[in-house]
Each structure stands twice: as structure tokens, then as C-alpha cells.
């Protein structure tokens, strides 16, 4: 089945992921949007139907700087279209540098962590009145950069559906990359709060900084690592990051959510504390370097402006369950 995008036309640029693909669309007026298009087998499944309708008002009008508005949703078809403008998915940034046996570097990873944490803080402040308490699926396919290096969050509220299937016993063999950014509670209780997003963000930014996931392996090994909360121990032993930076990420990866940073804003403040002297390119420099490699009409690599401040108070830990 070919996805339908109404008056919007695919440009030919797309990024494949484990359960969906990002498709760049253009309008008659030259505007650019990004569609998250789930694979056909998932398109009509809950939690992509009723659960999305329940939080649709927030997804369409999040009122969060740096978070893309959902412009259209084809419920039952698994198509969700966002007002992003031209963006570079973080997964493509990671792989562009990996192709050259490199990484975006520590400075870019810290900048992304800080910017996205502040976006998540504002989402956590605004979301509960709409019954949405976390993204339930933050991955490198849900983060992107504008041409000047500003962070963009899209698909907030759309789940890692293969992880939901695994938890519910519907899928015993999800793709390995699903596990690289998955908090333990997604595979155990299913109840997530904003600290689950900070957990995922730490793993995404680690990969951006180093060019590799914190852990790799076969599906069964990865499932054990996630369920047993071994990410924190692996980060403690990691030598790729300076000790002060590593310590900030160690706390973000605590198995017990109550032992993680109290809020995304607190995580952002901790990042600020270790930012001075960070080596490598800025996000703006990374975007400028990577963008020319993603020429219009060329498929992107596949895997087969942010707020200046945010409230620093603790986020009430209400929880969202995906099922």
C-alpha cells in the first residue's frame, strides 16, 4: 500500500526506520513538511489510533518552541504530517559521520542534549493538561536539525510500536536499533514519565558524540540490557567521554526513574555545567557540514530554534502507558 499525502508531494528524500519512515513532502507554495509513515502492518494498530485521538489537541498545537506542530493525521493509515520545514534527521547526521568513520563530536552532542531537554521541559509543563506526560518514543528518527543547527522534536506522543508489541507479546523479534534508545519501563510496566525521555535523550546524544550506540548485540542480549537497566553500568564503565560529562549521563540512565534527574531542565543545567571547553563542532557547524550530502531528490541514509530557558522546578511525575 502506498501512503497518501493529499496535496503534498514526496520530494524523494526519506529516512527508513525500524517501524516507520520519514518522508519529506513539498507543497505547491514551496513549503516543506515531514511525514512519519508507519509500516503497513502497524498503521491501524492501537496505540496509533484511539490513543493518538486522545492527545491529538496537544500534538496539533503543542505551543512548545522547537516542537513541530502536527499538521495532519491519517488515523488508521499510520500517517502523521508535521510542519517542520527542511530538516536533517539526527539519525542521518550520525550515519553521515559514521560513513567517514567519525562522529559529530562532544560539543554537538552536549548542545543537542541541552536544547532538546529544554524543549522536553516545556512539553512536560504543557502536556499534562492534555493527558500527555512523555513522548513515549524519543529516538534519532524523532529529532532533527534545521539548516542553522536548531533542534526540532517531531512525533511527540507517537510510540516505539515494536517495543510495545514486544512488551505485549505480539512481536518476539523487533529490530535491534529499537533497543538503543529504550528506557527499561517501556519493556516492563509500560508506564512512562518525562524522565523516560531524558533517559532516551542521553542515549541518543551519546551516539551523536561517539558515533556508536552505548551498547550493541543480538535481540535477546539487548532485551536483557534494557529490562535489567544495565545502561547506567555500561555508561559508568565507558571511556569515550570525559569523566564530568559521563557523570551527567550516568544519572540520566538510572534504572529507577526517581533516581534520574528531577526534570529535563535540571539535566539541561547539568549539561551547561560541563559545556565549557567541550571539543568538536557546534550543532550549527554540523548541520552546515552534513546538509550538502543530503541532496534534494536523493534518498537519505537508512538503517536496514530551541527555547533559551525553561522552568527549573521538578516536574510532577504523572505517567503515560502505551498499549
GROMACS .gro file of N, CA and C in nm, residues 40 178 195:
model
    9
   40UNK      N    1   0.295  -0.066   0.699
   40UNK     CA    2   0.155  -0.103   0.682
   40UNK      C    3   0.102  -0.193   0.794
  178UNK      N    4   1.589  -0.060   1.787
  178UNK     CA    5   1.484  -0.019   1.879
  178UNK      C    6   1.536  -0.009   2.022
  195UNK      N    7   1.102   1.156   3.274
  195UNK     CA    8   1.238   1.105   3.293
  195UNK      C    9   1.271   0.997   3.190
   0.00000   0.00000   0.00000
